[in-house]
Coordinates of C-alpha atoms in Angstrom, one line a residue:
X6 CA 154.7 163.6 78.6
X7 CA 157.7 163.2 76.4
X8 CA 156.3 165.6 73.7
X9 CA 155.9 168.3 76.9
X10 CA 159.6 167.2 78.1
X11 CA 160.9 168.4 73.9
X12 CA 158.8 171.3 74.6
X13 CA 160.6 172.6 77.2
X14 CA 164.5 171.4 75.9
X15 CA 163.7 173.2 72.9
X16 CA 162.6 176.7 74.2
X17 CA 165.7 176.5 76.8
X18 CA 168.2 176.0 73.5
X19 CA 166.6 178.6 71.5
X20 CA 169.5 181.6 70.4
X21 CA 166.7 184.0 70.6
X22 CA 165.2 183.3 73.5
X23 CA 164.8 186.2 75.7
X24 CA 164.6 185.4 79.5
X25 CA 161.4 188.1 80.1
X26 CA 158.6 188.0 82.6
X27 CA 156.5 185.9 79.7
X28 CA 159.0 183.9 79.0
X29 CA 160.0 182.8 82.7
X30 CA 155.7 182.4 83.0
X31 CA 155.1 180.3 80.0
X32 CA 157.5 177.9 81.2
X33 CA 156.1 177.6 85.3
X34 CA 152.7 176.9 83.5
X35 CA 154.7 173.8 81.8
X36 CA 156.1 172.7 84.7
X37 CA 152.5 172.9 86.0
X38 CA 151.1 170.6 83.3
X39 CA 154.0 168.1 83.9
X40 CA 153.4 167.4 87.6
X41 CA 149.6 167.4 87.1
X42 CA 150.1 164.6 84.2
X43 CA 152.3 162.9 86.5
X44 CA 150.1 162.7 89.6
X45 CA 147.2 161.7 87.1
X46 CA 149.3 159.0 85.8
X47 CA 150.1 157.3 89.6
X48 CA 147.0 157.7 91.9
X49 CA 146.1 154.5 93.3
X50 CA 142.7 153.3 93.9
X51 CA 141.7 150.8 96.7
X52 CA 138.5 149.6 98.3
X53 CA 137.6 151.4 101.4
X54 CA 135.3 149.8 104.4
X55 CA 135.4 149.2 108.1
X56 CA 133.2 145.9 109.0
X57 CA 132.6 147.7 112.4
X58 CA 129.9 149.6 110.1
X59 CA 129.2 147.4 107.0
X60 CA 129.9 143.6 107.7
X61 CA 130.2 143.1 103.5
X62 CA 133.1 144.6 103.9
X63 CA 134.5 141.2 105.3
X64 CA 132.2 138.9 103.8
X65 CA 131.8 140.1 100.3
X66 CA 134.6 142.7 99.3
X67 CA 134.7 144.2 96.2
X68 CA 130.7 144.4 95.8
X69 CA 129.1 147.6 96.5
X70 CA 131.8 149.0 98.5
X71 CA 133.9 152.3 98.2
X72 CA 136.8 153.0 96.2
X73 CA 139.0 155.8 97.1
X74 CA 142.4 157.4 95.7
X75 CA 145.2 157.6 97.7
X76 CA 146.9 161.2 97.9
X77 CA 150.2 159.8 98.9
X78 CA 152.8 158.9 96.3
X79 CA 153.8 155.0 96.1
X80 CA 151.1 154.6 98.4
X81 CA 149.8 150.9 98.6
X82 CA 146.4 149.6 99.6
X83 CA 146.1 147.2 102.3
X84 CA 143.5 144.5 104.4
X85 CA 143.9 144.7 108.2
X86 CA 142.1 142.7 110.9
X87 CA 142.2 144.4 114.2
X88 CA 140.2 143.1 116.9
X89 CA 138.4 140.7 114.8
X90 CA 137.3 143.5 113.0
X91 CA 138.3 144.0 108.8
X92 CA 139.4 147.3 107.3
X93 CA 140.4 148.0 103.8
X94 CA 141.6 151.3 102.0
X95 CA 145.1 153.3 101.7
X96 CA 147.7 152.7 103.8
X97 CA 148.7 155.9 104.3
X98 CA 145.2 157.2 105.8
X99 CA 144.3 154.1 108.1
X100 CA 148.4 154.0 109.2
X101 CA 149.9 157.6 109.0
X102 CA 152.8 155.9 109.9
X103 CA 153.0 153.3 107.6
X104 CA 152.8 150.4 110.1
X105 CA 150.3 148.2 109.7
X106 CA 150.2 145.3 112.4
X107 CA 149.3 141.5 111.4
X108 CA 147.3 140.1 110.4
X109 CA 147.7 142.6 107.1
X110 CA 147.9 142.4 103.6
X111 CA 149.7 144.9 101.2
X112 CA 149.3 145.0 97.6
X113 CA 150.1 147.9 95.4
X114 CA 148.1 147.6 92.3
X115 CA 144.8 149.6 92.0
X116 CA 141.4 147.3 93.7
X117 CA 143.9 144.8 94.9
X118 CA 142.5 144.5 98.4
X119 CA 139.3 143.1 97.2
X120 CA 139.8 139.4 98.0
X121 CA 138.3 137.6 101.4
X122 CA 141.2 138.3 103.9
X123 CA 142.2 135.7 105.4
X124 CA 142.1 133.5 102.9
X125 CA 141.5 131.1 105.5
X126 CA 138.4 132.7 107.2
X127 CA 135.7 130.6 107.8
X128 CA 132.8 130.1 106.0
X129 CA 129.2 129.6 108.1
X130 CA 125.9 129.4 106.6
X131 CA 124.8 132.9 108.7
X132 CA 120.5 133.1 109.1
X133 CA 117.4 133.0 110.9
X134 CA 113.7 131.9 110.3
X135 CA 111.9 129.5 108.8
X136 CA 114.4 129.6 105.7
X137 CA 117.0 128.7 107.3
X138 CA 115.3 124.8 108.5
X139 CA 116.7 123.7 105.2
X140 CA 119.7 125.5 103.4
X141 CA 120.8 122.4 101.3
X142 CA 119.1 124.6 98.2
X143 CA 120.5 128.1 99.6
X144 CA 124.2 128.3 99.1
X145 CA 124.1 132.4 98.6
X146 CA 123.6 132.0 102.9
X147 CA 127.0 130.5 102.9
X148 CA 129.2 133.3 103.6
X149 CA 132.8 134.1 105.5
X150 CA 132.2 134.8 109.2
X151 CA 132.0 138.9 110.1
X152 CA 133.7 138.9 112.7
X153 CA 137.6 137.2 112.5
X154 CA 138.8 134.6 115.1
X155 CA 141.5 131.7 114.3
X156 CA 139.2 129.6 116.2
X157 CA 136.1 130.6 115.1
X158 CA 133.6 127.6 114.9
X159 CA 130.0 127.5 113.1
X160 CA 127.0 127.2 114.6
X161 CA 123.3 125.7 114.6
X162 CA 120.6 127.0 116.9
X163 CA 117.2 125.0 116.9
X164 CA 115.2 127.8 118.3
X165 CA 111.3 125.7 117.5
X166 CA 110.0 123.9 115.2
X167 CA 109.6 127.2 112.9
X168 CA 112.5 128.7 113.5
X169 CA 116.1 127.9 113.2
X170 CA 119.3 130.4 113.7
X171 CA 122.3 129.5 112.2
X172 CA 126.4 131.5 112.3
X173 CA 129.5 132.0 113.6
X174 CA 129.9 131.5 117.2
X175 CA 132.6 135.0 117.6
X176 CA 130.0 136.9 115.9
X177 CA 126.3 136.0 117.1
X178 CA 126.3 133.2 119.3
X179 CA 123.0 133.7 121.4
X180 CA 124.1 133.9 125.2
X181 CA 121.3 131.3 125.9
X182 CA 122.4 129.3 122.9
X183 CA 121.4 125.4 125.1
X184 CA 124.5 122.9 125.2
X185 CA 121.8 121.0 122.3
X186 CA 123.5 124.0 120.2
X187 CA 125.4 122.1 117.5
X188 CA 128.8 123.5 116.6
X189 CA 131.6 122.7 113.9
X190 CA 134.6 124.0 112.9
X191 CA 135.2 123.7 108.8
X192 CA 133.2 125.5 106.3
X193 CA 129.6 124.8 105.9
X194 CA 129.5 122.5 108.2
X195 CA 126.4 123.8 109.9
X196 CA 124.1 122.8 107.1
X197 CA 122.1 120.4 109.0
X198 CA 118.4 119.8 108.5
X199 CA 117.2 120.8 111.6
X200 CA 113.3 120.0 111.1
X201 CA 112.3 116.6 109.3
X202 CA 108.8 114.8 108.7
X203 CA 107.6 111.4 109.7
X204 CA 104.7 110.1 108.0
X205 CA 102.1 107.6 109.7
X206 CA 99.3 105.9 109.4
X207 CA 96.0 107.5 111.1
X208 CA 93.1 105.6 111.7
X209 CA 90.1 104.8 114.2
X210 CA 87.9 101.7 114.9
X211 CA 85.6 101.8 117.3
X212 CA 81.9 99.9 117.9
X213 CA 80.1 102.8 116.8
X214 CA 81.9 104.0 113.6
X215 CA 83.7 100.6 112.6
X216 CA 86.6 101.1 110.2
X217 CA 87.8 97.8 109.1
X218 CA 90.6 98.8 106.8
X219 CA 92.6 100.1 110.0
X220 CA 92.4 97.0 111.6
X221 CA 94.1 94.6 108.8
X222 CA 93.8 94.8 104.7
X223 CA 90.5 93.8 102.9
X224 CA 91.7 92.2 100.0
X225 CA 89.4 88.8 99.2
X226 CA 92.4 86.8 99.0
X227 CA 94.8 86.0 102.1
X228 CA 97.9 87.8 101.8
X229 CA 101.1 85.9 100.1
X230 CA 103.3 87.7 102.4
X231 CA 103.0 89.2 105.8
X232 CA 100.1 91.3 106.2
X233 CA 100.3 95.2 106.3
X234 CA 97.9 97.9 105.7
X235 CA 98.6 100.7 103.6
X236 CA 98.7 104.3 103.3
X237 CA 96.9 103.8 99.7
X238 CA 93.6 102.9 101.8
X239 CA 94.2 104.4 104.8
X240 CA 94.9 108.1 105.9
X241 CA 98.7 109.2 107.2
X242 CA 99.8 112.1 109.5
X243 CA 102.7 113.9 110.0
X244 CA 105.4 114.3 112.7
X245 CA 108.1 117.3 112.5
X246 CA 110.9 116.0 114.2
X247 CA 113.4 118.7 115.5
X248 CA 117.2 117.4 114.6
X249 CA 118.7 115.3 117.9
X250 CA 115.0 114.0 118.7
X251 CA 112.7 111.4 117.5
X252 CA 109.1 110.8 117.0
X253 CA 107.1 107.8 116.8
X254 CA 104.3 106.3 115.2
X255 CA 101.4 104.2 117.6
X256 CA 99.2 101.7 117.3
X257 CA 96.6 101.2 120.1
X258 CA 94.0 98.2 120.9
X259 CA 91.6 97.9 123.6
X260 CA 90.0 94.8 123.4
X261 CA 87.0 95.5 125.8
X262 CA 86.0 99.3 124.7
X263 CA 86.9 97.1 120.7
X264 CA 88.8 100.4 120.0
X265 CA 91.7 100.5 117.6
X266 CA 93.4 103.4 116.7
X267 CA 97.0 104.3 114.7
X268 CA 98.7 107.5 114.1
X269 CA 101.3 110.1 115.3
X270 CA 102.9 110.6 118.7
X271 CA 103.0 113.9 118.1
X272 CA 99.1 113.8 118.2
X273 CA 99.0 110.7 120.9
X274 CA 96.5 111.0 123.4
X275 CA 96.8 109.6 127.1
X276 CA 95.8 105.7 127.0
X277 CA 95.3 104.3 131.0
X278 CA 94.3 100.9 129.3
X279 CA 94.7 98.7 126.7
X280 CA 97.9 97.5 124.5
X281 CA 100.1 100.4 123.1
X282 CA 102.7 99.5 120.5
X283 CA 105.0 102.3 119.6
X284 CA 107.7 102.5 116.8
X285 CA 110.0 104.7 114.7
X286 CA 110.3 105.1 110.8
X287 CA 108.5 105.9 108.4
X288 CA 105.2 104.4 108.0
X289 CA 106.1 101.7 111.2
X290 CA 103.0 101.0 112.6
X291 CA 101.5 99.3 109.3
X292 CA 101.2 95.5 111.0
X293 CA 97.7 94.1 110.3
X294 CA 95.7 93.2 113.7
X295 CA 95.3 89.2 114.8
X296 CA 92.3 87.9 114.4
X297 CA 89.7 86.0 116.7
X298 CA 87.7 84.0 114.5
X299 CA 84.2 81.3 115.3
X300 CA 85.6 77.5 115.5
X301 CA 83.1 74.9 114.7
X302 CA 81.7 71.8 112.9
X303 CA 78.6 71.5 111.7
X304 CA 78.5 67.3 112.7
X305 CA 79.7 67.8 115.8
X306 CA 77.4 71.3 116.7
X307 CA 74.1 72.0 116.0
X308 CA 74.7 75.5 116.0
X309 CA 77.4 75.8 113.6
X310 CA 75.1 76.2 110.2
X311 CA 72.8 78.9 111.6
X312 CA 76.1 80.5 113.7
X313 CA 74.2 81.0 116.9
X314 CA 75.9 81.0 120.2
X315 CA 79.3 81.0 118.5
X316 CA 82.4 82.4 120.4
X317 CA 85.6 83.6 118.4
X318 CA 88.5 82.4 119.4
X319 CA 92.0 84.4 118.9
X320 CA 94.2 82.9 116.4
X321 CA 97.4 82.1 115.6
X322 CA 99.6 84.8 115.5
X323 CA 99.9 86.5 112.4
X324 CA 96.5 84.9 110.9
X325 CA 94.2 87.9 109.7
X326 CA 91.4 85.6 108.2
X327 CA 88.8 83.3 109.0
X328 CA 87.0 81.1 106.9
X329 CA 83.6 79.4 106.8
X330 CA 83.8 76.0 104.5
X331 CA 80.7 74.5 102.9
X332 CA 80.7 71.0 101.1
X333 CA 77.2 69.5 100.6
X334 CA 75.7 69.5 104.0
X335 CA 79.1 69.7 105.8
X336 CA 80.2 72.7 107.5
X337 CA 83.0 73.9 109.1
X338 CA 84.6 77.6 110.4
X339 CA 87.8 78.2 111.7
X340 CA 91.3 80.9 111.0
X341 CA 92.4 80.9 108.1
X342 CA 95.8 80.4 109.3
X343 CA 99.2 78.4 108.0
X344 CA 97.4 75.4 108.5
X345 CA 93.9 76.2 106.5
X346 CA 94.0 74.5 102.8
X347 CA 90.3 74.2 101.6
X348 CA 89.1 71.1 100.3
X349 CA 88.5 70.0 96.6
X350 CA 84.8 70.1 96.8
X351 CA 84.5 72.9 99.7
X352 CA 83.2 76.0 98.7
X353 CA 84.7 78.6 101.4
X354 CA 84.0 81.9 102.2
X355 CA 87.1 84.2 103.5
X356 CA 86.3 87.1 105.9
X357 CA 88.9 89.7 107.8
X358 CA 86.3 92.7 108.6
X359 CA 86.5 92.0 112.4
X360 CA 86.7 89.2 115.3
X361 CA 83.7 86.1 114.8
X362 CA 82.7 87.2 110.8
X363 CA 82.8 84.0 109.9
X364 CA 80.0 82.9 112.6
X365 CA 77.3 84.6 110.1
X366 CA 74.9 81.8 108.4
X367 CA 76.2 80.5 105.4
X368 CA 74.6 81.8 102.5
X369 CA 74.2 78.5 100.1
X370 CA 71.5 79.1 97.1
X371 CA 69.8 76.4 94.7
X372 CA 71.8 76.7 91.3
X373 CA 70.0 75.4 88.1
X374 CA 68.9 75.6 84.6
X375 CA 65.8 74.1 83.3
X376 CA 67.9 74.0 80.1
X377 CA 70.4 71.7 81.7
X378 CA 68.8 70.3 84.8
X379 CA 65.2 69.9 83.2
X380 CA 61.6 70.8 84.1
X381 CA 62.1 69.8 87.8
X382 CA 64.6 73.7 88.1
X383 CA 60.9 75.4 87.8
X384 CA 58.8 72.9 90.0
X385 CA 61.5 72.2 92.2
X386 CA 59.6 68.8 93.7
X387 CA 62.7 67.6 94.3
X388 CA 65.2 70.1 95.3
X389 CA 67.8 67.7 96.3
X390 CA 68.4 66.7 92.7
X391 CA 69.9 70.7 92.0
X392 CA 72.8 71.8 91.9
X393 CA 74.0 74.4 95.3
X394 CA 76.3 77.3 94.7
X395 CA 78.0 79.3 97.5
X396 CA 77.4 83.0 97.0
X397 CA 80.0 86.0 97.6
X398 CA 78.1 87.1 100.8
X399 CA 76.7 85.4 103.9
X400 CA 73.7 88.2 102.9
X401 CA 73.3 87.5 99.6
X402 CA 69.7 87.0 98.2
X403 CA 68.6 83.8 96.6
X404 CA 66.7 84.0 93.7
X405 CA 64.9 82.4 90.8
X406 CA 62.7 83.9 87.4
X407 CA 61.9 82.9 84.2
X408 CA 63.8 83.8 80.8
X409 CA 62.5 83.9 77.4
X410 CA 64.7 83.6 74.3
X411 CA 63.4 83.3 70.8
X412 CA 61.1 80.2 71.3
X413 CA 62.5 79.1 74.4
X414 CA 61.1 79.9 77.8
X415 CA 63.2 78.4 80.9
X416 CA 63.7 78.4 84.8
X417 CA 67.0 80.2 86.6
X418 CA 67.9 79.8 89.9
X419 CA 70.9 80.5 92.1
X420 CA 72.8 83.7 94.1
X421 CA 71.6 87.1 93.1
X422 CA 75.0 88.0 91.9
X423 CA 74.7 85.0 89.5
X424 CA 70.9 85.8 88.0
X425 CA 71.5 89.4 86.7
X426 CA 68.5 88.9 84.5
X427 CA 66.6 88.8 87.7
X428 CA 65.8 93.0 88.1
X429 CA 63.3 94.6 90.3
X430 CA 61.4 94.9 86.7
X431 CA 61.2 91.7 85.8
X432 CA 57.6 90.3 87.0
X433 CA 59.1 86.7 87.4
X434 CA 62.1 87.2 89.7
X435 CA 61.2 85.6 93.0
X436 CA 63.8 86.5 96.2
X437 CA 64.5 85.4 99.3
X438 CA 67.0 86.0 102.2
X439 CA 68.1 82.7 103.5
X440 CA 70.8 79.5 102.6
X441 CA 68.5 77.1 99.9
X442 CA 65.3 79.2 100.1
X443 CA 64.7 79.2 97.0
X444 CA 62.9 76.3 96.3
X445 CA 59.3 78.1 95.3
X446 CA 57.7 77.5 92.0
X447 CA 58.4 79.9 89.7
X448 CA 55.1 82.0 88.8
X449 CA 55.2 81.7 85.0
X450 CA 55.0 77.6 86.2
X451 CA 52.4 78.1 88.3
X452 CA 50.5 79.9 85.7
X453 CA 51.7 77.0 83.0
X454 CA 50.2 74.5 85.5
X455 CA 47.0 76.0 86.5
X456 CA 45.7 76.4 82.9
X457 CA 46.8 73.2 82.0
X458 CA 44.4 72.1 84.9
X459 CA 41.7 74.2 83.8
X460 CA 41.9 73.1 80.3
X461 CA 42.0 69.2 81.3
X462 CA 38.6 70.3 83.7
X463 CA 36.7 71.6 81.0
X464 CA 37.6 69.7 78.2
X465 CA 34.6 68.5 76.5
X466 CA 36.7 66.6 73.7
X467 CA 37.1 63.3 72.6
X468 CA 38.7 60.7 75.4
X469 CA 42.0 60.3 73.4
X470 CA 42.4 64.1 73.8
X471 CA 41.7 64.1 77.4
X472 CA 43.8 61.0 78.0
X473 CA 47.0 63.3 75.9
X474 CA 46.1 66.3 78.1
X475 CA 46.8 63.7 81.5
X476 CA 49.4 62.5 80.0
X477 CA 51.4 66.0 79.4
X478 CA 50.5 67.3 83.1
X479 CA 51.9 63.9 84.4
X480 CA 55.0 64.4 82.9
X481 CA 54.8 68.0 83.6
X482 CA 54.6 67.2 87.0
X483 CA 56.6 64.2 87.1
X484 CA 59.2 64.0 84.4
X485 CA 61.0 61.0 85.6
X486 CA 58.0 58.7 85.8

């Protein structure tokens, strides 16, 4: 510009300059170039938008929205709210005038008016869907509200369980938006999960399909602390739970129908009878089931060995277990409650499947090594001299069979679980179902015996040799003589 300015000062001092048509020509075509430089040099730019067609133009300015030069000189570019509605661009074409009413902001540098107008505004997260259940991970939905109000509040619609709507109450509040509609007044304040999950246990015992891990845990050993199942061995639903409501977890016993079932209200059928025990949290309805268990003594009742006739009685609360104590040829049964210590020499077996399983018969099996307890473990003429071992299960088989090792050949008896030698290969294994059954001679002894028989019969040897034959089936027979 200055060099154009010299330009001109120097052809207007110039001696020989000669005021012709060309000359007077040359110099309008200057003056042209000097006011075109000049209005190339001020034109201001601003951002241009009306909200009334493109909302962004309130809630995100300056991103994707038109820029236009202003024709007028010292022009500025300004923000307006009118009617809650935001308008950007030149002063001069939205106010001919050059009034703009407040709420507006001036500025007069070139994309000035690009900043959130009020600074104020509110902020809302604005949606609709399922997304918008949960926008703790979704800040980009967090956004000024549209439309401009002083008192402008947020809003949270819980439409269903799928579906949540979420804004600014001056710029989409539904008109059937329920007085449950939540509503706040500082930014993001309507973040609010509006679905949650509650988990459960689910379970069913009935008579038909019994399903003892929903009534109480089936751990061998009587729980150190109070008793409750978990979802590790038993199944869990799941309950949505719409914000400002709660669901529940159930647990239902019918003592007559024996049905017991646990899960989720939300899937609760209609129970006329029974107990029903409801509860809220997670995993509530976890408490193992009393117990009703056989009470006897085998001195005082007849029937308390074979467990015949035997009525369960309930328990103490809190007692999950019943037990069925064994010590020589005393018995006893009871609930395995507080107050249950078994004795030194008892050998008790600990049951929690379901009311009276400790009213089964005792299994009790012969226990013996010929090894250790002598010949008499495979003749068994005197059973009352063995040894007596309580087995794991009240149906566990007895059993006894005959091992050979290197040069020795020897009698086993006791539980199956403690003979594993005794297979359904093994030509000796002998089994019975029963408590102390077990008292047959073993078949490899019964061989041993019959040919020492036959061999004494026939024998056409010396006396002496017929008198050491007697003698060895004698002490076969009777080893303590």
């Amino acid at each position: 510009m200055d060099t154009i300015v010299k330009r001109i000062v120097s052809l207007v001092k110039t001696k020989n300059m000669v005021t012709t048509a060309a000359a007077l020509k040359r110099l309008a075509l200057l003056l042209t170039l000097i006011t075109a430089c000049n209005r190339v040099t001020e034109a201001l730019e601003c951002y241009a938008c009306d909200s009334a067609e493109d909302s962004e133009c309130a809630t995100r300015p300056g991103q994707q929205l038109e820029v236009e030069e202003c024709a007028k000189a010292n022009d500025e570019c300004v923000t307006s709210i009118t009617a809650g509605l935001t308008r950007r661009g030149c002063l001069g074409r939205l106010y001919p005038n050059g009034y703009c009413a407040e709420p507006c902001e001036h500025c007069n540098t070139s994309l000035c008016n690009r900043d959130v107008y009020p600074t104020d505004r509110l902020r809302c997260y604005q949606c609709s869907g399922a997304e918008c259940i949960d926008v703790s991970k979704r800040p980009q939905l967090l956004l000024p509200c549209p439309i401009y109000n002083a008192e402008d509040r947020c809003y949270t619609n819980i439409i269903h369980l799928s579906n949540t709507q979420r804004g600014c109450e001056h710029t989409n509040l539904p008109s059937d938006c329920p007085h449950v509609c939540l509503k706040c007044n500082y930014n993001g304040c309507n973040a609010e999960l509006t679905v949650s999950e509650t988990h459960c246990l689910q379970c069913t015992h009935n008579r038909n399909s019994p399903s003892p891990a929903c009534l109480r845990t089936q751990s061998s050993e009587l729980p150190a602390a109070k008793c409750a199942l978990s979802n590790e061995t038993v199944t869990s639903c799941v309950n949505k739970v719409m914000y400002g409501h709660q669901e529940r977890c159930f647990l239902y016993r019918n003592d007559q129908t024996e049905v017991v079932q646990r899960g989720c209200s939300s899937i609760m059928g209609f129970y006329p009878t029974g107990e029903l025990q409801e509860c809220y949290g997670e995993f509530c309805n976890t408490d193992c089931l009393d117990i009703a268990c056989a009470t006897c003594n085998a001195s005082t009742d007849a029937n308390c060995r074979t467990g015949r006739n035997l009525k369960a009685e309930k328990c103490a609360n809190g007692t999950v277990g019943c037990y069925a104590c064994e010590q020589d040829t005393q018995l006893r049964r009871g609930c395995a409650d507080a107050d249950f210590h078994p004795g030194d020499q008892e050998a008790c077996q600990l049951c929690r499947s379901a009311d009276g399983c400790n009213q089964w018969s005792v299994r009790t099996c012969y226990r013996c090594n010929s090894l250790e307890h002598g010949d008499d473990c495979g003749t068994m003429t005197q059973p009352s001299e063995m040894g007596r071992s309580n087995c794991t299960s009240a149906t566990e088989l007895c059993v006894s069979t005959v091992i050979s090792r290197l040069d020795l050949i020897h009698t086993v008896r006791g539980c199956a679980g403690e003979v594993p030698e005794c297979t359904s290969n093994d030509p000796y294994c002998v089994r019975c179902n029963g408590s102390l059954c077990n008292t047959a001679s073993t078949l490899w002894t019964e061989k041993a015996l019959s040919v020492t028989s036959l061999s004494l019969l026939k024998s056409n040897s010396q006396p002496m040799k017929r008198q050491r034959l007697a003698t060895t089936l004698l002490k076969y027979l009777w080893p303590f003589v």
